[in-house]
CSV table of C-alpha atoms and ligand atoms in Angstrom, one decimal:
chain,number,residue,atom,x,y,z
A,11,ILE,CA,19.5,15.8,18.7
A,12,GLU,CA,21.1,17.3,15.5
A,13,LYS,CA,18.5,16.4,13.0
A,14,LYS,CA,14.8,15.6,12.8
A,15,LYS,CA,13.1,13.6,10.1
A,16,LEU,CA,9.4,13.9,9.4
A,17,PHE,CA,7.2,10.8,8.8
A,18,THR,CA,3.5,10.1,8.4
A,19,LEU,CA,1.6,7.1,9.9
A,20,VAL,CA,-2.0,6.4,9.0
A,21,LEU,CA,-4.2,3.9,10.9
A,22,THR,CA,-7.5,3.0,9.3
A,23,LEU,CA,-10.3,1.9,11.5
A,24,ASP,CA,-13.6,0.1,10.9
A,25,GLU,CA,-15.3,1.6,14.0
A,26,LYS,CA,-18.6,-0.4,13.5
A,27,ASN,CA,-16.8,-3.8,13.7
A,28,ARG,CA,-14.1,-2.6,16.0
A,29,LYS,CA,-11.3,-3.5,13.6
A,30,ILE,CA,-8.0,-1.9,12.6
A,31,LEU,CA,-6.1,-2.3,9.3
A,32,LEU,CA,-2.4,-3.0,9.8
A,33,GLY,CA,0.3,-3.8,7.3
A,34,MET,CA,3.1,-6.4,7.7
A,35,LYS,CA,6.2,-4.4,6.6
A,36,LYS,CA,8.0,-6.4,3.9
A,37,ARG,CA,11.1,-4.2,3.5
A,38,GLY,CA,13.1,-1.3,5.0
A,39,PHE,CA,12.6,0.3,8.4
A,40,GLY,CA,10.4,-1.7,10.7
A,41,LEU,CA,10.8,-4.9,8.6
A,42,ASN,CA,8.6,-7.8,9.9
A,43,LYS,CA,6.5,-5.6,12.1
A,44,TRP,CA,2.8,-4.8,11.9
A,45,ASN,CA,2.4,-1.1,11.5
A,46,GLY,CA,0.3,1.6,10.1
A,47,PHE,CA,0.9,2.9,6.6
A,48,GLY,CA,3.2,5.9,6.0
A,49,GLY,CA,6.6,7.2,5.3
A,50,LYS,CA,8.8,10.1,4.4
A,51,LEU,CA,7.6,13.3,2.8
A,52,GLU,CA,8.4,14.0,-0.8
A,53,PRO,CA,9.8,17.4,-1.8
A,54,GLY,CA,7.0,20.1,-1.9
A,55,GLU,CA,4.4,17.9,-0.2
A,56,THR,CA,2.5,18.8,2.9
A,57,ILE,CA,2.3,16.3,5.8
A,58,VAL,CA,-1.4,15.6,5.0
A,59,GLN,CA,-0.7,15.0,1.3
A,60,ALA,CA,2.1,12.6,2.2
A,61,ALA,CA,-0.3,10.7,4.5
A,62,TYR,CA,-2.9,10.2,1.8
A,63,ARG,CA,-0.3,9.2,-0.8
A,64,GLU,CA,1.5,6.7,1.4
A,65,LEU,CA,-1.8,5.0,2.3
A,66,GLU,CA,-2.6,4.7,-1.3
A,67,GLU,CA,0.9,3.4,-2.3
A,68,GLU,CA,1.2,0.9,0.5
A,69,ALA,CA,-2.4,-0.3,1.1
A,70,MET,CA,-4.0,0.7,-2.3
A,71,ILE,CA,-6.9,2.5,-0.6
A,72,GLN,CA,-8.0,6.1,-0.7
A,73,ALA,CA,-8.8,7.7,2.7
A,74,VAL,CA,-12.1,9.7,2.7
A,75,ASP,CA,-11.4,11.3,6.1
A,76,MET,CA,-8.1,11.8,7.8
A,77,ASP,CA,-7.8,13.3,11.3
A,78,LYS,CA,-4.4,14.2,12.9
A,79,ILE,CA,-4.5,12.4,16.2
A,80,GLY,CA,-1.0,12.6,17.5
A,81,ILE,CA,2.7,13.3,17.0
A,82,ASN,CA,5.3,11.0,18.3
A,83,LEU,CA,9.0,11.9,18.6
A,84,PHE,CA,11.4,9.0,18.6
A,85,THR,CA,15.0,9.1,19.6
A,86,PHE,CA,17.6,6.3,19.8
A,87,GLU,CA,20.6,5.7,22.1
A,88,ASN,CA,23.8,6.9,20.4
A,89,ASP,CA,21.9,8.4,17.4
A,90,PRO,CA,21.7,12.2,16.8
A,91,VAL,CA,18.7,11.8,14.4
A,92,ALA,CA,15.2,12.1,15.8
A,93,LEU,CA,12.0,10.9,14.0
A,94,GLU,CA,8.9,13.0,14.2
A,95,VAL,CA,5.9,10.8,13.2
A,96,HIS,CA,2.6,12.5,12.5
A,97,VAL,CA,-0.2,10.0,13.3
A,98,PHE,CA,-3.5,10.1,11.4
A,99,ARG,CA,-6.8,8.3,12.2
A,100,SER,CA,-9.0,7.4,9.2
A,101,THR,CA,-12.4,5.8,9.5
A,102,GLU,CA,-13.7,5.8,5.9
A,103,TYR,CA,-11.9,4.9,2.7
A,104,LYS,CA,-12.5,3.8,-0.9
A,105,GLY,CA,-11.0,0.8,-2.6
A,106,THR,CA,-9.9,-2.6,-1.4
A,107,PRO,CA,-6.8,-3.1,0.9
A,108,THR,CA,-4.4,-5.0,-1.3
A,109,GLU,CA,-0.9,-6.4,-0.8
A,110,THR,CA,1.9,-4.3,-2.2
A,111,GLU,CA,5.7,-4.6,-2.5
A,112,GLU,CA,6.0,-2.9,0.9
A,113,MET,CA,3.1,-4.1,2.9
A,114,ARG,CA,0.7,-7.0,3.5
A,115,PRO,CA,-2.5,-5.6,4.9
A,116,GLU,CA,-4.7,-7.4,7.4
A,117,TRP,CA,-7.6,-6.5,9.8
A,118,PHE,CA,-7.3,-7.0,13.5
A,119,SER,CA,-9.9,-6.8,16.2
A,120,TYR,CA,-9.3,-4.0,18.7
A,121,ASP,CA,-9.1,-6.8,21.3
A,122,ASN,CA,-6.5,-8.7,19.4
A,123,ILE,CA,-3.9,-6.2,18.2
A,124,PRO,CA,-0.5,-7.9,17.7
A,125,PHE,CA,1.5,-5.6,20.0
A,126,ASP,CA,4.3,-8.2,20.4
A,127,THR,CA,5.1,-7.9,16.7
A,128,MET,CA,4.8,-4.1,16.5
A,129,TRP,CA,7.0,-1.1,17.5
A,130,PRO,CA,7.2,-1.3,21.3
A,131,ASP,CA,5.8,2.3,21.7
A,132,ASP,CA,2.6,1.3,20.0
A,133,ARG,CA,1.0,-0.5,23.0
A,134,ILE,CA,1.6,2.7,25.0
A,135,TRP,CA,-0.2,5.2,22.8
A,136,PHE,CA,-2.8,3.0,21.0
A,137,PRO,CA,-5.3,3.2,23.8
A,138,LEU,CA,-5.5,7.0,23.3
A,139,PHE,CA,-5.5,6.7,19.5
A,140,LEU,CA,-8.3,4.1,19.5
A,141,LYS,CA,-10.6,6.2,21.6
A,142,GLY,CA,-9.9,9.3,19.4
A,143,GLN,CA,-7.9,11.2,22.1
A,144,GLN,CA,-5.3,13.5,20.7
A,145,PHE,CA,-1.8,13.1,22.1
A,146,LEU,CA,1.9,14.0,22.0
A,147,GLY,CA,4.4,11.3,22.7
A,148,GLU,CA,8.1,11.1,23.2
A,149,PHE,CA,9.9,7.8,23.3
A,150,HIS,CA,13.6,7.1,23.7
A,151,PHE,CA,14.7,3.7,22.4
A,152,SER,CA,17.6,1.4,23.2
A,153,GLU,CA,20.2,1.2,20.4
A,154,ASP,CA,18.8,-2.1,19.1
A,155,GLN,CA,15.3,-0.4,18.9
A,156,LYS,CA,13.8,-3.2,20.9
A,157,ARG,CA,13.1,-1.4,24.2
A,158,VAL,CA,11.6,2.0,25.2
A,159,LEU,CA,14.0,3.4,27.8
A,160,GLU,CA,12.1,6.6,28.5
A,161,GLN,CA,8.7,7.8,27.6
A,162,ASP,CA,6.4,10.8,28.0
A,163,LEU,CA,2.8,10.7,26.7
A,164,ARG,CA,0.3,13.5,27.2
A,165,GLU,CA,-3.2,14.1,26.1
A,166,VAL,CA,-3.8,17.4,24.3
A,167,SER,CA,-6.9,19.2,23.1
A,168,HIS,CA,-5.3,20.2,19.7
A,169,VAL,CA,-2.3,18.5,18.1
B,226,LIG,P1,10.7,3.9,1.4
B,226,LIG,O1,12.0,4.6,1.1
B,226,LIG,O2,9.6,4.2,0.4
B,226,LIG,O3,10.8,2.4,1.7
B,226,LIG,P2,9.0,5.3,3.2
B,226,LIG,O4,7.8,4.5,2.9
B,226,LIG,O5,9.1,6.7,2.7
B,226,LIG,O6,10.3,4.5,2.8
B,226,LIG,P3,9.3,4.2,5.8
B,226,LIG,O7,8.5,3.1,5.4
B,226,LIG,O8,10.8,3.9,6.1
B,226,LIG,O9,9.3,5.4,4.8
B,226,LIG,O10,8.7,5.0,7.0
B,226,LIG,C1,8.7,4.4,8.3
B,226,LIG,C2,7.3,4.3,8.8
B,226,LIG,O11,7.4,3.7,10.1
B,226,LIG,C3,6.5,5.6,9.0
B,226,LIG,O12,5.1,5.4,8.7
B,226,LIG,C4,6.6,5.9,10.5
B,226,LIG,C5,6.7,4.5,11.0
B,226,LIG,N1,7.4,4.4,12.3
B,226,LIG,C6,8.7,4.7,12.5
B,226,LIG,N2,9.0,4.4,13.8
B,226,LIG,C7,7.8,4.0,14.4
B,226,LIG,C8,7.5,3.6,15.8
B,226,LIG,N3,8.5,3.7,16.7
B,226,LIG,N4,6.3,3.3,16.0
B,226,LIG,C9,5.3,3.3,15.0
B,226,LIG,N5,5.6,3.6,13.8
B,226,LIG,C10,6.8,4.0,13.5
B,226,LIG,O13,4.2,3.0,15.3
B,227,LIG,NA1,6.6,3.3,4.4
B,228,LIG,NA1,6.5,4.2,1.1
């Protein structure tokens, strides 16, 4: 690995109704997948600031709480660039989730998460995320980004 790029990923939960807000990605990386909201850091920004900003830009809501729940490191076959994605769990927000140029938001029941249309690593770490268990994950993908070739997922007490 020669280079590491930092990203945020925010997942908003309605814990009372056991629902999660996902967005259908309409452009760029992860096109046509359901995903959390997030992206790259802007110059001078902290990771947490970027997490709040991306949620607001992509889902049009303002998080009230935001807990860091995990860090995933993604590498790809024949690619020297690794992605370090800081994952946040949010259970309270202001505003109304609204479609933007980048994302179409939709609520899914915990029992009906569309893993077949998500990044393939998601089904691996979502069980820890949903129950609020902090974790560190490493996932090595095939070149076509469709399969996880190697994985390591561990529970931690402080991420
Ligand atoms: P722009 O240039 O604004 O379109 P930006 O929104 O900054 O891009 P984007 O959308 O390309 O960044 O960021 C990628 C998003 O996808 C981040 O939230 C991290 C997330 N992501 C990347 N790989 C992932 C994976 N394997 N599993 C996952 N989320 C992933 O659940
Ligand atoms: Na994004
Ligand atoms: Na963005």
